[in-house]
Amino acid sequence: MHELYNFVSGPLAWVAGAFFVLGSIYRLVSMYILAKRKDGSSLEYMSLHYSLRSIIRWLIPFSTMGWKADPLMTVTTFAFHICFIAVAVFLSGHVVVWNTAFGFDMWSLPTQAGDIISFVVIAACAIFALRRFMLPHVKNVTKPKDWFALTLVVLPFLTGVLAYHQMGPSLLMTTLHILSGELLLALIPFTRLSHALFTVFTRAYMGSEFGAVRHTRDW
Amino acid sequence: MSHISDRIISDPGLELGVANLTTERIEEVVNQALKGETGAKLKAYQETCMRCGLCAQGCHFYVSHDGDPSYSPVSKATESIYELMEKKGRVSPKRIYEMAQIAYTECNLCKRCAHYCPVGIDTGYSMLVMRRICHLLGVVPQYILDTGNSHATTMNQMWVKDDEWIDTLQWQEDEARDEFSNIRIPLDKEGADIYYSVIAPEPKFRTQLIYQAAAIFHEAGVDWTMPSTPGWDNSDMSMYIGDFENMGRLKRSHYESAQKLRVKRIVMGECGHAYRSVYDMGNRWLGYRDMPIPVIHSVEYFWELLTEGKIKIPKKFEHPVTIHDPCNIIRGMGLMDKLRDVTHMICENVVEMTPNREHNYCCSAGGGVINCGPPFRGTRVKGNKAKADQLRNTGVSHVVCPCHNCHGGLEDIIDHYELGMHPKFLGDIIYEIMEKTDAL
Amino acid sequence: MHKKKLTRTLAPLAAIIAVMLIYMAPMAFSQEDMVVVPTSDFNAPERPAAMFKHDAHNELAGLEDCVVCHHGKTDAGLIDLENSSDGESCSSCHPVKPENGATPLMRAYHLQCTTCHADALKGPVACGECHKK
């Protein structure tokens, strides 16, 4: 068990990190090269002003047609993304890892708050799952890929909560938690979760197209 | 919940096209097109789309079919172009038929769903790529294919022959002389201030629109001209078929016929898709970042004439009107304020519909859907109950609608849902109520 | 009246606390009775103190030389495994928030314990194994 833990928390963490960083760079660079080669007539209209206008607008809940269409989804997705980042980076347990491994000394979430927002993420995933089960227009287009991505995301949170609340063998739960977190990190560039890499560009392009060519707004 | 296979409509163009296909041919063409003609944009869309379903509310087809999920934008893309991408073109001819029917007749490329997608996916673009592939496969609904053939042969949409075009203009000039003694429809006048272009259905069966435009320009004392040679038709069904090569030919001839006459700018008649083809699609295909010659839409030109006082309105149009915002000039070009200014300058009583401006529902005729002809009339009319409800709720008698396709679409909707309203071009109203200082 | 009642209740309570403190005071300082890693330097610690029974640990780990944990500091500021710092508190060299570039107390604790455990393939390494609720 110690060997596994050492492997998972040592070399495998670097491998997962490398997959994430190099994978992301690879995906972004190859996408950019492809865009340069094939989408010149779209790239030409990219505008920083309209990109930011669109990105900022869509970062405000309920300020777009899309965010007004389904309030539950809007609340859920905002809560999910904010809490996801907060937990991944600022959870006190994680900050200790950054501190022990790299010597960073950074602000962390109060332990209680971290616990609560981890549950928020799990609840949000549950709502995502329920939408996929229950809403016909979501169910209709849900593919195994979507379930896979959702599972990837929820696993580190489930195991994390179990490990934190010391349910089940601590070492095993922690090992599983790290393992699932690494799986998530490594697969972000290669699954549906790649929207984390591309959304800023698709949003920016849509903003530019609507602002610079169509002289109207994209929200 | 239904599926496209439950609502296949018989169309000779699609049937013949599919009959000529083999799975090998499909695979070859699809991959060639995907690899050769699409890039990061389509790939990112297919990948980044989280299948959240928020776009559903954006689509009038979805709303009109009481939330039938098979009509949501993401479903239409998933069932067509995304599937081709995932299966690398390995689909049956029968499936291509279904995909073609979705792309040509169940999506107006209106891009309203763009306002609903958090990650910025342009489903209109994806559906157009689907149409492009259908075109390359030779699977195109018969009626719109015919307009495409006309475009390719005559450079206009309606098989109008070169002499018929000139003859029609002279006929309208003749007619107008009964009303204005010295009115002219000047052909090929070099260096004119404006070059007026129309879509081929105007000389074919809506000649009064040319008459009205001539009357308005005459009253305003405009230095204008129309070309006597091909290029006069600004319409572009090739764009909607996915025949981009021909789209390029059409646009080049349109721009160049104006450049040859060294006019200052083109004013196009009240048409939506022609404008899209000029500022969005055709120019890009030809490699122009912007239009090579200034092109403005009638809405903008009427706005100029009215605000400069060249046209005077002694008494505004009295009937209550509502404003239909055509996608291609509003969501596509941001003319919503000018359209409102003009409407308020000529109409007494304007009732807005909800939603309006760039959030307005499409007429469901646009994007070439009406051009797919009678077989698909039901598709677009039943697919736009949302528009009928919108119109009914205004309680007005007339609908201002500065777009030919919208006109046709609204007429059918008004007829089917028995709304008893009358769509009006701005030109109709302006011609009717303007001061005619020179009239006999 | 109320005051009197209050004193009457509080006095025995205070006495009990005082006795407990006197009784427990040596525990905090004598390693023999140590059950947790000393946390008194931390201002409001977020987790329960790490379980640590000094003598039992050393017996189990076969540790006889104090310097393995109670290391000293070389002139270059590195870990000195020759000279033990036994008897000094960890925080005397590793303050919670050092200003001289020294390793902070929490990091020193974490590294000290988990590195050794990971290397030895024995002992607690995961968070919840030491910081038991």
PDB file of C-alpha atoms in Angstrom, chain A residues 7 14 32 45-46 71 104 139 153 165 174 191 195 198-199:
ATOM      1  CA  PHE A   7       3.984   5.877  -6.689  1.00  0.00           C
ATOM      2  CA  TRP A  14       4.329  14.237 -12.418  1.00  0.00           C
ATOM      3  CA  TYR A  32      -4.118  27.026 -33.621  1.00  0.00           C
ATOM      4  CA  TYR A  45     -12.061  39.019 -37.587  1.00  0.00           C
ATOM      5  CA  MET A  46     -10.764  38.201 -34.113  1.00  0.00           C
ATOM      6  CA  PRO A  71     -32.056  29.139 -14.123  1.00  0.00           C
ATOM      7  CA  PHE A 104       4.455  27.552  -1.770  1.00  0.00           C
ATOM      8  CA  LYS A 139     -30.996  13.164 -22.647  1.00  0.00           C
ATOM      9  CA  VAL A 153     -15.019  15.021 -12.513  1.00  0.00           C
ATOM     10  CA  HIS A 165     -14.211  12.648   6.662  1.00  0.00           C
ATOM     11  CA  THR A 174      -6.424   9.080  -0.053  1.00  0.00           C
ATOM     12  CA  THR A 191     -12.028  14.359 -23.343  1.00  0.00           C
ATOM     13  CA  HIS A 195     -13.854  22.673 -23.166  1.00  0.00           C
ATOM     14  CA  PHE A 198     -11.210  25.797 -25.914  1.00  0.00           C
ATOM     15  CA  THR A 199     -14.170  27.678 -24.526  1.00  0.00           C
TER      16      THR A 199
END
